[in-house]
Amino acid sequence: MLRPGSGSKVVITTHHKPDADAMGSSLALYHFLAEQGLEVQVITPTDYAPFIHWLPGNDKVLIYENHEEKAKEITDNADIIFCLDFNDLSRINEYGDVVAQASAIKVMIDHHRDPSGFEDYRFWTIDVSSTCELIYDFIDKCGGVELIDETIGVCLYTGIIADTGSFRFSSTSPKTHEIAAELKRRGVNTTKIHELLYDTFSLRRYRLMGYVLQEKLKIFPQYKTALVVLSHEDLAKFNVQTGDTEGFVNFGLGIEGIKLSALIIDRTKLIKMSFRSKGDFPCNELAAKYFNGGGHLNASGGFSKESLEEVEKTFMNALPEFKKWLDQ
Ligand code: 5GP
Ligand code: MN
């Protein structure tokens, strides 16, 4: 399928507003394949948070929404398209039609529940911490572990710590730690990566954080639920940029007794929401049933075209149905 050194053309794509696991896995695979002489292009459907722009190879990424024609041409000419960290073409917006229509072989590498089956081949399981962990496995199965250098290691390590909350979420396995140890052995400066990811925020983001905690965080003790709803006016007031609200959904979960935390944001064209839970509460089911979404058991997201008020109502009305998991 892939012929190293032959000039085979590869496209790697990942989901809407890619996070550190999405970009880390895409760029790790990019470096691995490019080093073997393949012609590789990473194409993201949208832009992404500045706090991951330092990842090696970031300057080579093509953003579909800014370069539609060029991205379409490259995709149409590809021999193989790797789809990383998502499993349904709706997750790559309009670029999904371009990928669907391309004649290339499509390979999905992902760790989210309920794949829709658009691909020709899949390297998929929900039993890993991150797509970066799967890329490590993929490289291993290709017999390429010895080719994992510091550059690839930095990309993989970044995605792993982001998707595991720095090794704290239940998806962290002994193997996750073993891979991390191996990457460290190969020269990855783990302290530096934590600094680049978590100590580079803007003052704007911190001010917004203060406002959200003080004014916007609501608690519903009977449902052990925390909720933050951000309107378009809230975003405008703080001149919110891509990435500024990332992680805000976790605030609620840090409160004693809270098992479900929701963040609902008016993104103008759409209302986007994120869910996080502790224990067995199925965030993916909540997102799939009411908000056109999905994800993992303890972390999911979705969207709605209804008004912010309607979406908040839908969320509140759904809580009684899910109370049995909140009462556990
Ligand atoms: P986040 O809240 O960080 O945006 O997303 C959390 C998890 O939910 C991620 O694993 C992500 O893939 C999934 N997710 C977020 N938004 C959507 C969506 O609109 N559709 C689906 N299917 N999954 C989503
Ligand atoms: Mn992921």
XYZ file of C-alpha atoms and ligand atoms in Angstrom:
353
model
C 0.000 0.000 0.000
C 2.765 2.415 0.978
C 6.026 2.230 -0.884
C 8.799 4.052 0.976
C 10.899 6.215 -1.309
C 8.448 5.815 -4.173
C 6.875 9.253 -3.894
C 3.497 7.829 -2.865
C 1.219 10.706 -1.929
C -0.226 10.748 1.566
C -2.733 13.077 3.195
C -3.184 13.081 6.962
C -6.253 14.774 8.344
C -7.798 15.204 11.758
C -10.891 16.682 13.381
C -12.471 20.145 13.603
C -10.533 22.489 15.919
C -7.852 19.850 16.474
C -6.502 19.440 19.977
C -3.048 18.353 21.110
C -3.735 14.636 20.526
C -5.112 15.328 17.048
C -2.139 17.513 16.035
C 0.453 15.445 17.914
C -0.647 12.224 16.214
C -0.946 13.863 12.785
C 2.500 15.440 12.965
C 4.134 12.317 14.421
C 2.805 10.259 11.501
C 3.800 13.077 9.135
C 7.441 12.963 10.296
C 7.525 9.155 10.292
C 6.248 8.853 6.713
C 8.069 11.905 5.306
C 11.385 10.581 6.634
C 10.812 7.510 4.485
C 10.461 9.527 1.304
C 6.693 9.670 1.048
C 5.056 12.898 -0.071
C 2.973 13.847 2.958
C 0.564 16.710 3.631
C -1.296 17.331 6.891
C -4.652 19.032 6.251
C -6.820 20.241 9.137
C -10.432 21.290 8.524
C -10.058 24.405 10.719
C -7.484 26.353 12.689
C -6.480 25.347 16.221
C -5.242 26.738 19.514
C -1.965 28.714 19.447
C -0.659 26.762 22.447
C 0.042 23.812 20.119
C 1.552 25.837 17.264
C 5.053 25.023 18.533
C 4.721 21.337 17.586
C 7.453 20.360 15.123
C 6.122 20.483 11.545
C 3.298 22.878 12.418
C 4.443 25.282 9.667
C 3.767 22.572 7.054
C 0.085 22.143 7.986
C -2.540 23.257 5.470
C -5.825 24.555 6.901
C -8.719 23.589 4.625
C -10.999 26.521 5.506
C -8.217 28.951 4.486
C -6.982 27.071 1.367
C -9.922 25.104 -0.002
C -8.746 24.797 -3.619
C -5.219 23.716 -2.784
C -6.379 21.253 -0.130
C -8.919 19.747 -2.523
C -6.321 19.308 -5.253
C -3.862 17.580 -2.910
C -6.636 15.365 -1.511
C -7.910 14.410 -4.989
C -4.375 13.360 -5.968
C -3.583 11.394 -2.810
C -2.964 7.636 -2.864
C -3.851 7.238 0.783
C -5.635 9.401 3.352
C -5.058 8.832 7.065
C -7.949 10.026 9.235
C -6.696 10.531 12.784
C -8.518 11.036 16.092
C -12.029 10.976 14.591
C -14.283 8.307 13.123
C -17.112 10.107 11.353
C -16.684 12.475 8.413
C -19.032 15.021 10.025
C -16.113 15.763 12.388
C -14.157 17.370 9.518
C -16.987 19.653 8.343
C -17.125 20.476 4.599
C -13.748 18.833 4.051
C -15.599 15.550 4.700
C -17.157 15.702 1.213
C -13.710 16.171 -0.332
C -12.355 13.140 1.555
C -15.449 11.052 0.761
C -15.129 11.775 -2.961
C -11.357 11.216 -3.152
C -10.277 7.952 -4.794
C -7.497 7.389 -2.204
C -7.505 4.475 0.225
C -8.808 5.748 3.568
C -7.294 4.557 6.817
C -8.892 5.568 10.104
C -6.725 5.564 13.241
C -8.841 6.500 16.246
C -9.935 5.818 19.818
C -13.503 7.209 19.940
C -16.650 5.113 20.306
C -19.085 4.266 17.498
C -17.127 4.581 14.237
C -19.414 5.296 11.290
C -17.478 3.077 8.873
C -16.495 5.519 6.118
C -12.973 4.079 5.855
C -11.340 1.188 3.937
C -9.052 0.140 6.795
C -9.179 0.875 10.476
C -6.666 0.834 13.303
C -9.136 1.438 16.073
C -9.837 0.652 19.719
C -11.368 2.549 22.619
C -8.914 0.853 24.979
C -6.071 3.318 24.554
C -5.407 6.698 26.080
C -5.001 8.624 22.872
C -4.545 8.512 19.137
C -0.854 9.227 19.821
C -0.645 5.909 21.666
C -2.173 4.230 18.597
C 0.324 5.951 16.295
C 3.144 4.581 18.459
C 1.595 1.102 18.004
C 1.108 1.688 14.299
C 4.765 2.660 13.879
C 5.735 -0.368 15.981
C 3.635 -2.694 13.784
C 5.283 -1.163 10.701
C 8.596 -2.217 12.272
C 9.601 1.414 12.702
C 10.043 1.946 16.444
C 13.773 2.482 15.961
C 12.911 5.429 13.692
C 11.124 7.261 16.511
C 13.435 10.183 17.122
C 13.067 13.202 19.397
C 10.874 15.038 16.860
C 8.351 12.217 16.565
C 8.629 11.620 20.315
C 7.737 15.235 21.142
C 4.592 15.006 18.982
C 3.512 11.698 20.544
C 4.265 12.679 24.131
C 2.309 15.928 23.758
C -0.835 14.123 22.599
C -0.524 11.515 25.322
C -0.281 13.982 28.196
C -3.083 16.118 26.771
C -5.535 13.222 26.356
C -4.675 11.615 29.703
C -4.745 14.883 31.703
C -1.050 14.241 32.416
C -1.579 10.516 33.155
C -4.551 10.960 35.506
C -7.571 9.785 33.489
C -8.696 6.153 33.698
C -7.651 5.561 30.081
C -4.016 5.701 31.278
C -2.684 2.134 31.226
C 0.662 0.611 32.163
C 1.397 0.650 28.445
C 0.719 4.404 28.282
C 3.446 4.888 30.908
C 5.763 2.475 29.104
C 5.395 4.391 25.845
C 5.983 7.682 27.673
C 9.111 6.208 29.295
C 10.379 5.054 25.902
C 9.779 8.516 24.407
C 11.662 10.117 27.298
C 14.538 7.712 26.711
C 14.623 8.868 23.113
C 15.323 12.425 24.180
C 11.941 14.035 24.732
C 12.190 16.928 27.190
C 8.980 16.273 29.131
C 9.273 19.290 31.457
C 9.599 21.590 28.472
C 6.479 20.103 26.865
C 4.442 20.660 30.026
C 5.630 24.273 30.099
C 4.806 24.835 26.441
C 1.353 23.326 26.839
C 0.298 24.672 30.207
C 2.394 27.733 31.062
C 1.930 29.834 27.934
C -1.591 31.146 28.283
C -2.559 34.747 27.591
C -3.650 37.147 30.311
C -6.917 37.381 28.348
C -7.553 33.683 28.999
C -6.876 34.094 32.713
C -9.274 37.066 32.974
C -11.926 35.039 31.172
C -11.280 32.128 33.536
C -11.848 34.414 36.556
C -15.108 35.670 35.067
C -16.330 32.137 34.316
C -15.554 30.884 37.828
C -17.037 33.944 39.534
C -20.083 34.651 37.391
C -20.894 31.702 35.167
C -20.361 28.443 37.016
C -23.669 26.963 38.170
C -24.024 23.934 40.413
C -27.056 21.631 40.604
C -26.402 19.555 43.737
C -29.421 17.257 43.192
C -27.807 16.116 39.930
C -24.177 16.430 41.080
C -23.775 18.553 37.983
C -21.845 21.719 37.122
C -22.744 23.894 34.155
C -21.179 26.873 32.399
C -23.066 28.601 29.583
C -21.183 31.248 27.584
C -23.087 33.597 25.295
C -21.842 35.381 22.237
C -21.680 38.575 24.338
C -19.465 36.846 26.916
C -17.038 35.806 24.168
C -17.052 39.278 22.610
C -16.461 40.988 25.976
C -13.198 39.048 26.425
C -12.279 38.950 22.715
C -12.125 35.158 23.016
C -9.809 33.432 20.507
C -9.511 29.792 19.448
C -8.309 27.747 22.409
C -9.162 30.287 25.123
C -11.954 28.142 26.579
C -10.150 24.804 26.208
C -10.193 22.908 29.486
C -12.879 25.110 31.079
C -15.232 22.130 31.172
C -12.916 20.547 33.748
C -13.439 23.332 36.328
C -16.752 21.874 37.500
C -15.329 18.385 37.980
C -12.813 19.736 40.465
C -15.612 20.504 42.927
C -16.237 17.908 45.595
C -19.194 15.649 44.804
C -19.614 16.776 41.189
C -19.875 13.900 38.715
C -20.930 15.679 35.516
C -19.667 18.948 34.123
C -20.989 20.689 31.020
C -19.763 23.681 29.028
C -22.136 25.184 26.468
C -20.827 27.915 24.180
C -22.531 30.043 21.543
C -20.094 29.885 18.610
C -22.442 32.049 16.461
C -23.045 29.544 13.646
C -23.547 26.718 16.140
C -23.894 26.039 19.822
C -20.995 23.748 20.846
C -20.974 21.775 24.036
C -18.511 19.656 25.993
C -19.225 17.100 28.701
C -16.916 15.528 31.275
C -17.796 12.980 33.946
C -16.438 10.835 36.725
C -17.241 7.139 37.163
C -19.664 5.403 34.811
C -21.677 8.405 33.648
C -21.888 7.982 29.834
C -21.022 11.403 28.386
C -20.981 9.881 24.902
C -24.630 8.769 25.246
C -25.755 12.182 26.482
C -23.986 13.884 23.547
C -25.275 11.381 20.990
C -28.894 11.391 22.168
C -29.429 15.135 22.526
C -26.582 17.011 20.873
C -25.597 15.330 17.563
C -22.299 14.292 19.103
C -20.318 11.545 20.737
C -16.883 10.806 22.141
C -15.791 8.770 25.141
C -17.496 7.586 28.334
C -15.968 10.387 30.436
C -15.473 13.064 27.764
C -17.753 13.950 24.898
C -18.996 16.846 22.828
C -21.652 17.833 20.377
C -23.418 20.731 18.695
C -26.863 22.189 18.163
C -28.434 24.728 15.826
C -31.036 25.761 18.390
C -30.799 28.896 20.543
C -28.542 28.988 23.596
C -31.615 29.074 25.849
C -33.141 26.037 24.116
C -29.893 24.084 24.407
C -29.597 24.846 28.115
C -33.212 23.721 28.558
C -32.554 20.493 26.643
C -29.561 19.792 28.854
C -31.476 20.426 32.077
C -34.415 18.326 30.860
C -32.075 15.425 30.044
C -30.602 15.254 33.554
C -33.437 13.276 35.216
C -33.029 10.564 32.578
C -29.337 10.203 33.488
C -29.826 10.546 37.254
C -29.186 6.857 37.962
C -25.517 7.292 37.000
C -25.262 10.521 39.002
C -26.660 8.850 42.130
C -24.109 6.032 42.150
P -14.110 18.468 23.562
O -15.090 18.668 24.657
O -12.706 18.511 24.058
O -14.383 19.314 22.361
O -14.327 16.980 23.056
C -14.321 15.923 23.948
C -14.510 14.648 23.213
O -15.771 14.630 22.552
C -13.483 14.438 22.125
O -13.061 13.112 22.242
C -14.188 14.692 20.848
O -13.741 13.878 19.843
C -15.636 14.426 21.163
N -16.462 15.438 20.481
C -16.431 16.768 20.663
N -17.322 17.384 19.859
C -17.908 16.410 19.131
C -18.926 16.405 18.106
O -19.457 17.438 17.697
N -19.237 15.173 17.593
C -18.684 14.005 18.045
N -19.076 12.854 17.488
N -17.741 13.986 18.993
C -17.355 15.164 19.541
Mn -7.765 11.924 21.125
